[in-house]
Amino acid sequence: MGGLVSKKNTLHPRRKLPSRLRTYSHLTGEHRIPSDYEIVTSKLLYYPPRGFEVATPTDAWYATWQRGAKLAANDWDRFVDPRATTYALYAQIAHTRETYVDGVLRAVDDAGSDARLSPKQLAFLQRFFTPLRYPYHGLHMIAAYVAQMAPSGRIAVASLFQCGDEMRRIERIAYRMVQIAQAFPGFGGESRATWESDRAWQPMRELIKRLLVTWDWTEALFVLNVIVKPALESVTMQELARVSREQFADATLEALVFSFREDNEWHSAWARAALRIALENESTDSRKTFDAWREKWAPLAIQAASAYVGAFSDASKNDVAARAVDSTFEHLVQA
């Protein structure tokens, strides 16, 4: 019996004692209780440092367009969202803004004001407002691609929240289109044909299609949030709302734009914070890359904005889009 008792237990090896850490091990360096944002966004992606668990053709894509991206960083996980957006915070912000928009649209229904829209105003909205669903859906898909390819969980999370903002905007345009159609059946039915054939939209359509096949995730992020969105937002929302108010005394569109503009300001802020991580990498000339991308894409974005706004505004709005791009770019490289 003694021999049996003294045998080494090979079936039940000694278990490792549980860690005495009182927080997530990768967050202990700060020597403080981590924030909710740090807990739910840190080190979410397992594969960037060691690759995928199973070798598939997908890995070649990531090797080329993620690990081989033109912009490099010592550690992309050093990115911190300026708003520290968690799902709970995002839901709270979205709820507040959606409540505001609901009130705006409910007021239109209560007043019955859509029935008084003039033929000229209806034509204006059908040509320049309802087709916006299509370019905005393109921006949504590009943001989703950045989220898929980003080597940092925090960047992926921010980009996915941006996707949600873009979808909210698409849905609100569609809602407004259906709302007007209650008074004018068929309203907006030609919006896809307008997007595909109207001369005012074609430079923007070409721009979105080119950006949709920009595979380098760092270039896609830079062009989307530093070049394209500032240029297009300056006219597709702000200038459109201004002209609608001045020509048709329409405050509804301006109220919608106010809600969307707050989203856009955050999109620009988080993207600049992420791209600055590359600027801090002394082994690559990120500023030279930024300048090259700006030279390549800014003329296309400004042309797209100009063709669109020039179709409904007598004044040339080239400067509006150019100033928006210049301001966003300078905030990035001079911060």
mmCIF file of C-alpha atoms in Angstrom:
data_model
loop_
_atom_site.group_PDB
_atom_site.id
_atom_site.type_symbol
_atom_site.label_atom_id
_atom_site.label_comp_id
_atom_site.label_asym_id
_atom_site.label_seq_id
_atom_site.Cartn_x
_atom_site.Cartn_y
_atom_site.Cartn_z
ATOM 1 C CA MET A 1 0.000 0.000 0.000
ATOM 2 C CA GLY A 2 2.855 2.345 0.829
ATOM 3 C CA GLY A 3 4.226 1.999 -2.666
ATOM 4 C CA LEU A 4 0.867 2.869 -4.148
ATOM 5 C CA VAL A 5 0.527 5.998 -2.055
ATOM 6 C CA SER A 6 4.000 7.267 -2.954
ATOM 7 C CA LYS A 7 3.472 6.967 -6.703
ATOM 8 C CA LYS A 8 3.540 10.253 -8.624
ATOM 9 C CA ASN A 9 0.064 11.290 -9.669
ATOM 10 C CA THR A 10 0.298 11.532 -13.451
ATOM 11 C CA LEU A 11 -3.449 11.691 -13.988
ATOM 12 C CA HIS A 12 -3.984 14.816 -11.926
ATOM 13 C CA PRO A 13 -0.969 17.105 -12.221
ATOM 14 C CA ARG A 14 -0.653 19.903 -9.753
ATOM 15 C CA ARG A 15 -2.759 22.835 -10.831
ATOM 16 C CA LYS A 16 -1.278 26.258 -11.287
ATOM 17 C CA LEU A 17 -2.345 28.633 -8.580
ATOM 18 C CA PRO A 18 -4.731 31.359 -9.787
ATOM 19 C CA SER A 19 -3.246 34.767 -10.486
ATOM 20 C CA ARG A 20 -3.325 37.220 -7.597
ATOM 21 C CA LEU A 21 -3.807 40.124 -10.019
ATOM 22 C CA ARG A 22 -6.912 42.151 -9.276
ATOM 23 C CA THR A 23 -7.252 43.563 -12.802
ATOM 24 C CA TYR A 24 -6.497 42.613 -16.402
ATOM 25 C CA SER A 25 -2.812 41.757 -16.628
ATOM 26 C CA HIS A 26 -2.171 43.858 -19.748
ATOM 27 C CA LEU A 27 -3.553 46.930 -17.974
ATOM 28 C CA THR A 28 -1.491 46.713 -14.775
ATOM 29 C CA GLY A 29 1.244 49.028 -16.001
ATOM 30 C CA GLU A 30 -0.717 52.150 -15.103
ATOM 31 C CA HIS A 31 -0.989 51.048 -11.443
ATOM 32 C CA ARG A 32 -4.586 52.180 -11.238
ATOM 33 C CA ILE A 33 -8.075 50.822 -11.805
ATOM 34 C CA PRO A 34 -8.612 50.729 -15.579
ATOM 35 C CA SER A 35 -11.499 52.671 -17.089
ATOM 36 C CA ASP A 36 -14.458 50.983 -18.733
ATOM 37 C CA TYR A 37 -13.070 52.076 -22.107
ATOM 38 C CA GLU A 38 -9.695 50.472 -21.409
ATOM 39 C CA ILE A 39 -11.275 47.221 -20.248
ATOM 40 C CA VAL A 40 -13.557 46.697 -23.241
ATOM 41 C CA THR A 41 -11.241 47.906 -26.027
ATOM 42 C CA SER A 42 -7.712 46.813 -25.079
ATOM 43 C CA LYS A 43 -5.955 43.889 -26.799
ATOM 44 C CA LEU A 44 -9.088 42.625 -28.511
ATOM 45 C CA LEU A 45 -7.328 41.159 -31.556
ATOM 46 C CA TYR A 46 -5.193 38.068 -31.058
ATOM 47 C CA TYR A 47 -3.770 37.716 -34.565
ATOM 48 C CA PRO A 48 -1.738 40.895 -35.321
ATOM 49 C CA PRO A 49 1.289 39.886 -33.218
ATOM 50 C CA ARG A 50 1.345 36.157 -34.071
ATOM 51 C CA GLY A 51 -0.809 35.572 -37.152
ATOM 52 C CA PHE A 52 -3.969 33.578 -37.705
ATOM 53 C CA GLU A 53 -4.437 30.197 -36.068
ATOM 54 C CA VAL A 54 -5.062 28.494 -39.432
ATOM 55 C CA ALA A 55 -3.242 29.287 -42.666
ATOM 56 C CA THR A 56 -5.779 30.388 -45.291
ATOM 57 C CA PRO A 57 -5.632 32.549 -48.444
ATOM 58 C CA THR A 58 -7.014 35.378 -46.301
ATOM 59 C CA ASP A 59 -3.655 35.649 -44.566
ATOM 60 C CA ALA A 60 -2.007 36.755 -47.817
ATOM 61 C CA TRP A 61 -4.495 39.627 -48.043
ATOM 62 C CA TYR A 62 -3.708 40.755 -44.510
ATOM 63 C CA ALA A 63 0.018 40.369 -45.143
ATOM 64 C CA THR A 64 -0.235 42.751 -48.094
ATOM 65 C CA TRP A 65 -2.793 45.325 -47.009
ATOM 66 C CA GLN A 66 -2.533 45.266 -43.206
ATOM 67 C CA ARG A 67 0.986 44.236 -42.189
ATOM 68 C CA GLY A 68 2.349 45.645 -45.445
ATOM 69 C CA ALA A 69 0.451 48.924 -45.227
ATOM 70 C CA LYS A 70 2.308 52.091 -46.204
ATOM 71 C CA LEU A 71 1.886 53.550 -42.749
ATOM 72 C CA ALA A 72 3.553 51.723 -39.881
ATOM 73 C CA ALA A 73 3.410 52.211 -36.136
ATOM 74 C CA ASN A 74 5.403 50.872 -33.244
ATOM 75 C CA ASP A 75 2.142 49.886 -31.584
ATOM 76 C CA TRP A 76 -1.256 50.693 -33.059
ATOM 77 C CA ASP A 77 -2.832 49.734 -29.735
ATOM 78 C CA ARG A 78 -1.466 52.982 -28.332
ATOM 79 C CA PHE A 79 -4.382 54.714 -30.057
ATOM 80 C CA VAL A 80 -6.925 56.165 -27.654
ATOM 81 C CA ASP A 81 -10.307 57.367 -28.861
ATOM 82 C CA PRO A 82 -10.594 61.050 -27.790
ATOM 83 C CA ARG A 83 -14.183 60.352 -26.756
ATOM 84 C CA ALA A 84 -13.335 57.008 -25.087
ATOM 85 C CA THR A 85 -16.373 55.493 -26.764
ATOM 86 C CA THR A 86 -17.770 52.286 -25.325
ATOM 87 C CA TYR A 87 -20.946 50.617 -26.517
ATOM 88 C CA ALA A 88 -22.826 52.027 -23.526
ATOM 89 C CA LEU A 89 -21.627 55.558 -24.285
ATOM 90 C CA TYR A 90 -22.337 55.178 -27.993
ATOM 91 C CA ALA A 91 -25.867 53.969 -27.297
ATOM 92 C CA GLN A 92 -26.433 56.915 -24.957
ATOM 93 C CA ILE A 93 -25.177 59.457 -27.523
ATOM 94 C CA ALA A 94 -27.146 57.849 -30.345
ATOM 95 C CA HIS A 95 -30.306 57.786 -28.222
ATOM 96 C CA THR A 96 -30.003 61.500 -27.476
ATOM 97 C CA ARG A 97 -29.478 62.401 -31.123
ATOM 98 C CA GLU A 98 -32.173 60.082 -32.384
ATOM 99 C CA THR A 99 -34.625 61.542 -29.884
ATOM 100 C CA TYR A 100 -33.834 64.997 -31.241
ATOM 101 C CA VAL A 101 -34.321 63.883 -34.870
ATOM 102 C CA ASP A 102 -37.554 62.095 -33.941
ATOM 103 C CA GLY A 103 -38.837 65.377 -32.554
ATOM 104 C CA VAL A 104 -37.903 67.243 -35.727
ATOM 105 C CA LEU A 105 -39.665 64.749 -37.978
ATOM 106 C CA ARG A 106 -42.681 64.466 -35.683
ATOM 107 C CA ALA A 107 -43.123 68.228 -35.850
ATOM 108 C CA VAL A 108 -43.313 67.986 -39.642
ATOM 109 C CA ASP A 109 -46.066 65.390 -39.396
ATOM 110 C CA ASP A 110 -47.971 67.341 -36.765
ATOM 111 C CA ALA A 111 -47.878 70.520 -38.846
ATOM 112 C CA GLY A 112 -48.680 68.742 -42.109
ATOM 113 C CA SER A 113 -46.102 70.959 -43.766
ATOM 114 C CA ASP A 114 -44.993 68.424 -46.385
ATOM 115 C CA ALA A 115 -48.287 68.860 -48.216
ATOM 116 C CA ARG A 116 -47.289 72.473 -48.846
ATOM 117 C CA LEU A 117 -43.949 71.718 -50.503
ATOM 118 C CA SER A 118 -43.717 73.459 -53.857
ATOM 119 C CA PRO A 119 -42.939 71.596 -57.105
ATOM 120 C CA LYS A 120 -39.602 73.429 -57.277
ATOM 121 C CA GLN A 121 -38.652 72.352 -53.762
ATOM 122 C CA LEU A 122 -39.695 68.769 -54.430
ATOM 123 C CA ALA A 123 -37.526 68.715 -57.550
ATOM 124 C CA PHE A 124 -34.633 70.148 -55.533
ATOM 125 C CA LEU A 125 -34.932 67.489 -52.836
ATOM 126 C CA GLN A 126 -35.374 64.649 -55.324
ATOM 127 C CA ARG A 127 -32.261 65.615 -57.253
ATOM 128 C CA PHE A 128 -29.898 66.625 -54.461
ATOM 129 C CA PHE A 129 -31.127 65.033 -51.229
ATOM 130 C CA THR A 130 -32.639 61.581 -51.759
ATOM 131 C CA PRO A 131 -29.672 60.203 -53.815
ATOM 132 C CA LEU A 132 -27.358 60.892 -50.869
ATOM 133 C CA ARG A 133 -28.240 57.419 -49.608
ATOM 134 C CA TYR A 134 -25.877 55.956 -52.208
ATOM 135 C CA PRO A 135 -22.622 57.840 -51.524
ATOM 136 C CA TYR A 136 -23.244 57.583 -47.800
ATOM 137 C CA HIS A 137 -23.650 53.833 -48.146
ATOM 138 C CA GLY A 138 -20.256 53.844 -49.865
ATOM 139 C CA LEU A 139 -18.761 55.696 -46.892
ATOM 140 C CA HIS A 140 -20.367 53.127 -44.606
ATOM 141 C CA MET A 141 -18.733 50.244 -46.507
ATOM 142 C CA ILE A 142 -15.318 51.904 -46.464
ATOM 143 C CA ALA A 143 -15.509 52.430 -42.705
ATOM 144 C CA ALA A 144 -16.463 48.756 -42.338
ATOM 145 C CA TYR A 145 -13.402 47.747 -44.359
ATOM 146 C CA VAL A 146 -11.138 49.843 -42.126
ATOM 147 C CA ALA A 147 -12.668 48.107 -39.090
ATOM 148 C CA GLN A 148 -12.031 44.708 -40.660
ATOM 149 C CA MET A 149 -8.394 45.418 -41.535
ATOM 150 C CA ALA A 150 -7.215 47.545 -38.610
ATOM 151 C CA PRO A 151 -4.525 45.802 -36.507
ATOM 152 C CA SER A 152 -5.831 47.425 -33.337
ATOM 153 C CA GLY A 153 -9.055 46.538 -31.559
ATOM 154 C CA ARG A 154 -9.527 50.137 -30.498
ATOM 155 C CA ILE A 155 -9.326 51.385 -34.089
ATOM 156 C CA ALA A 156 -11.711 48.627 -35.176
ATOM 157 C CA VAL A 157 -14.192 49.610 -32.462
ATOM 158 C CA ALA A 158 -14.101 53.309 -33.385
ATOM 159 C CA SER A 159 -14.542 52.514 -37.061
ATOM 160 C CA LEU A 160 -17.479 50.206 -36.356
ATOM 161 C CA PHE A 161 -19.181 52.928 -34.359
ATOM 162 C CA GLN A 162 -18.605 55.207 -37.345
ATOM 163 C CA CYS A 163 -20.381 52.576 -39.461
ATOM 164 C CA GLY A 164 -23.330 52.900 -37.120
ATOM 165 C CA ASP A 165 -23.369 56.670 -37.571
ATOM 166 C CA GLU A 166 -23.306 56.332 -41.348
ATOM 167 C CA MET A 167 -26.162 53.841 -41.280
ATOM 168 C CA ARG A 168 -28.179 56.129 -39.013
ATOM 169 C CA ARG A 169 -27.773 58.895 -41.563
ATOM 170 C CA ILE A 170 -28.827 56.646 -44.459
ATOM 171 C CA GLU A 171 -31.894 55.519 -42.546
ATOM 172 C CA ARG A 172 -32.906 59.089 -41.713
ATOM 173 C CA ILE A 173 -32.635 60.178 -45.342
ATOM 174 C CA ALA A 174 -34.786 57.183 -46.324
ATOM 175 C CA TYR A 175 -37.273 58.013 -43.569
ATOM 176 C CA ARG A 176 -37.553 61.610 -44.734
ATOM 177 C CA MET A 177 -38.035 60.426 -48.313
ATOM 178 C CA VAL A 178 -40.909 58.131 -47.289
ATOM 179 C CA GLN A 179 -42.356 60.873 -45.115
ATOM 180 C CA ILE A 180 -42.598 63.245 -48.087
ATOM 181 C CA ALA A 181 -43.947 60.404 -50.248
ATOM 182 C CA GLN A 182 -46.974 60.223 -47.950
ATOM 183 C CA ALA A 183 -48.009 63.575 -49.382
ATOM 184 C CA PHE A 184 -46.523 63.061 -52.850
ATOM 185 C CA PRO A 185 -46.616 59.379 -53.854
ATOM 186 C CA GLY A 186 -43.591 58.292 -55.860
ATOM 187 C CA PHE A 187 -41.323 60.944 -54.397
ATOM 188 C CA GLY A 188 -37.679 59.854 -54.559
ATOM 189 C CA GLY A 189 -38.390 56.910 -56.834
ATOM 190 C CA GLU A 190 -35.840 58.135 -59.370
ATOM 191 C CA SER A 191 -33.024 58.657 -56.890
ATOM 192 C CA ARG A 192 -30.976 55.666 -58.049
ATOM 193 C CA ALA A 193 -31.231 56.730 -61.686
ATOM 194 C CA THR A 194 -30.218 60.234 -60.633
ATOM 195 C CA TRP A 195 -27.180 58.882 -58.777
ATOM 196 C CA GLU A 196 -26.135 56.767 -61.745
ATOM 197 C CA SER A 197 -26.682 59.262 -64.575
ATOM 198 C CA ASP A 198 -27.050 62.868 -63.390
ATOM 199 C CA ARG A 199 -23.927 64.858 -64.277
ATOM 200 C CA ALA A 200 -23.884 66.536 -60.869
ATOM 201 C CA TRP A 201 -23.278 63.186 -59.155
ATOM 202 C CA GLN A 202 -20.800 61.473 -61.471
ATOM 203 C CA PRO A 203 -17.499 62.837 -60.047
ATOM 204 C CA MET A 204 -18.690 61.849 -56.571
ATOM 205 C CA ARG A 205 -19.715 58.426 -57.831
ATOM 206 C CA GLU A 206 -16.288 57.905 -59.364
ATOM 207 C CA LEU A 207 -14.606 59.048 -56.146
ATOM 208 C CA ILE A 208 -16.575 56.609 -53.979
ATOM 209 C CA LYS A 209 -15.912 53.716 -56.369
ATOM 210 C CA ARG A 210 -12.169 54.411 -56.322
ATOM 211 C CA LEU A 211 -12.101 54.584 -52.560
ATOM 212 C CA LEU A 212 -14.000 51.293 -52.315
ATOM 213 C CA VAL A 213 -11.067 49.527 -53.999
ATOM 214 C CA THR A 214 -8.373 51.182 -51.887
ATOM 215 C CA TRP A 215 -7.111 48.093 -50.097
ATOM 216 C CA ASP A 216 -4.331 49.526 -47.913
ATOM 217 C CA TRP A 217 -6.220 50.064 -44.668
ATOM 218 C CA THR A 218 -4.139 53.085 -43.638
ATOM 219 C CA GLU A 219 -4.741 54.840 -46.951
ATOM 220 C CA ALA A 220 -8.452 53.999 -46.766
ATOM 221 C CA LEU A 221 -8.671 55.522 -43.272
ATOM 222 C CA PHE A 222 -6.706 58.627 -44.213
ATOM 223 C CA VAL A 223 -8.614 59.306 -47.429
ATOM 224 C CA LEU A 224 -12.012 58.574 -45.891
ATOM 225 C CA ASN A 225 -11.795 60.747 -42.791
ATOM 226 C CA VAL A 226 -9.181 63.358 -43.694
ATOM 227 C CA ILE A 227 -9.990 64.024 -47.367
ATOM 228 C CA VAL A 228 -13.306 62.650 -48.634
ATOM 229 C CA LYS A 229 -15.660 63.160 -45.709
ATOM 230 C CA PRO A 230 -14.572 66.753 -44.968
ATOM 231 C CA ALA A 231 -14.883 67.699 -48.660
ATOM 232 C CA LEU A 232 -18.239 66.055 -49.226
ATOM 233 C CA GLU A 233 -19.795 66.952 -45.885
ATOM 234 C CA SER A 234 -19.058 70.626 -46.484
ATOM 235 C CA VAL A 235 -21.485 70.586 -49.417
ATOM 236 C CA THR A 236 -23.754 67.526 -49.214
ATOM 237 C CA MET A 237 -25.022 68.502 -45.814
ATOM 238 C CA GLN A 238 -24.044 72.034 -44.795
ATOM 239 C CA GLU A 239 -24.309 73.809 -48.138
ATOM 240 C CA LEU A 240 -27.397 71.834 -49.121
ATOM 241 C CA ALA A 241 -29.086 72.831 -45.869
ATOM 242 C CA ARG A 242 -28.129 76.483 -46.305
ATOM 243 C CA VAL A 243 -29.550 76.711 -49.819
ATOM 244 C CA SER A 244 -32.685 74.846 -48.778
ATOM 245 C CA ARG A 245 -33.263 77.296 -45.948
ATOM 246 C CA GLU A 246 -32.569 80.412 -48.029
ATOM 247 C CA GLN A 247 -34.512 79.387 -51.132
ATOM 248 C CA PHE A 248 -37.409 77.445 -49.601
ATOM 249 C CA ALA A 249 -37.471 78.483 -45.923
ATOM 250 C CA ASP A 250 -36.952 74.797 -45.058
ATOM 251 C CA ALA A 251 -35.587 74.380 -41.523
ATOM 252 C CA THR A 252 -36.116 70.604 -41.402
ATOM 253 C CA LEU A 253 -33.064 69.702 -43.434
ATOM 254 C CA GLU A 254 -30.890 72.045 -41.396
ATOM 255 C CA ALA A 255 -32.092 70.417 -38.180
ATOM 256 C CA LEU A 256 -31.146 66.982 -39.518
ATOM 257 C CA VAL A 257 -27.721 68.253 -40.540
ATOM 258 C CA PHE A 258 -27.063 69.574 -37.048
ATOM 259 C CA SER A 259 -27.372 66.053 -35.648
ATOM 260 C CA PHE A 260 -25.163 64.502 -38.327
ATOM 261 C CA ARG A 261 -22.477 67.187 -38.028
ATOM 262 C CA GLU A 262 -21.703 66.174 -34.453
ATOM 263 C CA ASP A 263 -21.027 62.627 -35.650
ATOM 264 C CA ASN A 264 -18.707 63.886 -38.367
ATOM 265 C CA GLU A 265 -16.659 65.927 -35.912
ATOM 266 C CA TRP A 266 -15.953 62.797 -33.896
ATOM 267 C CA HIS A 267 -15.098 60.754 -37.027
ATOM 268 C CA SER A 268 -12.451 63.316 -37.901
ATOM 269 C CA ALA A 269 -11.100 63.512 -34.344
ATOM 270 C CA TRP A 270 -10.624 59.776 -33.781
ATOM 271 C CA ALA A 271 -9.066 59.234 -37.219
ATOM 272 C CA ARG A 272 -6.529 61.993 -36.627
ATOM 273 C CA ALA A 273 -5.657 60.479 -33.247
ATOM 274 C CA ALA A 274 -5.093 57.077 -34.878
ATOM 275 C CA LEU A 275 -3.007 58.415 -37.748
ATOM 276 C CA ARG A 276 -0.783 60.383 -35.382
ATOM 277 C CA ILE A 277 0.467 57.043 -34.046
ATOM 278 C CA ALA A 278 2.152 56.581 -37.429
ATOM 279 C CA LEU A 279 3.608 60.097 -37.301
ATOM 280 C CA GLU A 280 5.374 59.136 -34.083
ATOM 281 C CA ASN A 281 7.160 56.238 -35.810
ATOM 282 C CA GLU A 282 10.589 57.603 -36.679
ATOM 283 C CA SER A 283 11.503 54.618 -38.865
ATOM 284 C CA THR A 284 9.111 55.732 -41.626
ATOM 285 C CA ASP A 285 8.372 59.093 -43.229
ATOM 286 C CA SER A 286 4.655 59.186 -42.551
ATOM 287 C CA ARG A 287 4.373 62.892 -43.309
ATOM 288 C CA LYS A 288 5.697 62.270 -46.824
ATOM 289 C CA THR A 289 3.073 59.559 -47.280
ATOM 290 C CA PHE A 290 0.328 61.883 -46.031
ATOM 291 C CA ASP A 291 1.420 64.569 -48.491
ATOM 292 C CA ALA A 292 1.413 62.082 -51.389
ATOM 293 C CA TRP A 293 -2.073 60.836 -50.535
ATOM 294 C CA ARG A 294 -3.348 64.377 -50.203
ATOM 295 C CA GLU A 295 -1.930 65.296 -53.603
ATOM 296 C CA LYS A 296 -3.543 62.215 -55.138
ATOM 297 C CA TRP A 297 -6.994 62.375 -53.535
ATOM 298 C CA ALA A 298 -7.779 65.982 -52.615
ATOM 299 C CA PRO A 299 -8.337 67.161 -56.242
ATOM 300 C CA LEU A 300 -10.753 64.277 -56.830
ATOM 301 C CA ALA A 301 -12.707 65.010 -53.646
ATOM 302 C CA ILE A 302 -12.870 68.746 -54.337
ATOM 303 C CA GLN A 303 -13.982 68.108 -57.924
ATOM 304 C CA ALA A 304 -16.724 65.785 -56.670
ATOM 305 C CA ALA A 305 -17.932 68.365 -54.155
ATOM 306 C CA SER A 306 -17.791 71.155 -56.735
ATOM 307 C CA ALA A 307 -19.768 69.279 -59.405
ATOM 308 C CA TYR A 308 -22.482 68.514 -56.880
ATOM 309 C CA VAL A 309 -22.852 71.924 -55.272
ATOM 310 C CA GLY A 310 -22.380 73.777 -58.547
ATOM 311 C CA ALA A 311 -25.605 72.251 -59.820
ATOM 312 C CA PHE A 312 -27.762 74.057 -57.239
ATOM 313 C CA SER A 313 -25.690 77.073 -56.183
ATOM 314 C CA ASP A 314 -24.671 80.001 -58.370
ATOM 315 C CA ALA A 315 -21.541 80.677 -56.360
ATOM 316 C CA SER A 316 -18.491 78.468 -56.844
ATOM 317 C CA LYS A 317 -18.035 76.326 -53.757
ATOM 318 C CA ASN A 318 -14.590 75.013 -54.572
ATOM 319 C CA ASP A 319 -13.224 76.990 -51.647
ATOM 320 C CA VAL A 320 -15.692 75.433 -49.217
ATOM 321 C CA ALA A 321 -14.512 71.881 -49.860
ATOM 322 C CA ALA A 322 -10.849 72.880 -50.163
ATOM 323 C CA ARG A 323 -10.926 74.746 -46.850
ATOM 324 C CA ALA A 324 -12.534 71.753 -45.154
ATOM 325 C CA VAL A 325 -9.812 69.420 -46.438
ATOM 326 C CA ASP A 326 -7.013 71.865 -45.579
ATOM 327 C CA SER A 327 -8.315 72.381 -42.053
ATOM 328 C CA THR A 328 -8.619 68.657 -41.323
ATOM 329 C CA PHE A 329 -5.179 67.899 -42.776
ATOM 330 C CA GLU A 330 -3.481 70.688 -40.822
ATOM 331 C CA HIS A 331 -5.101 69.508 -37.589
ATOM 332 C CA LEU A 332 -3.573 66.102 -38.256
ATOM 333 C CA VAL A 333 0.010 67.070 -39.068
ATOM 334 C CA GLN A 334 0.441 70.038 -36.730
ATOM 335 C CA ALA A 335 -1.029 68.626 -33.528
#
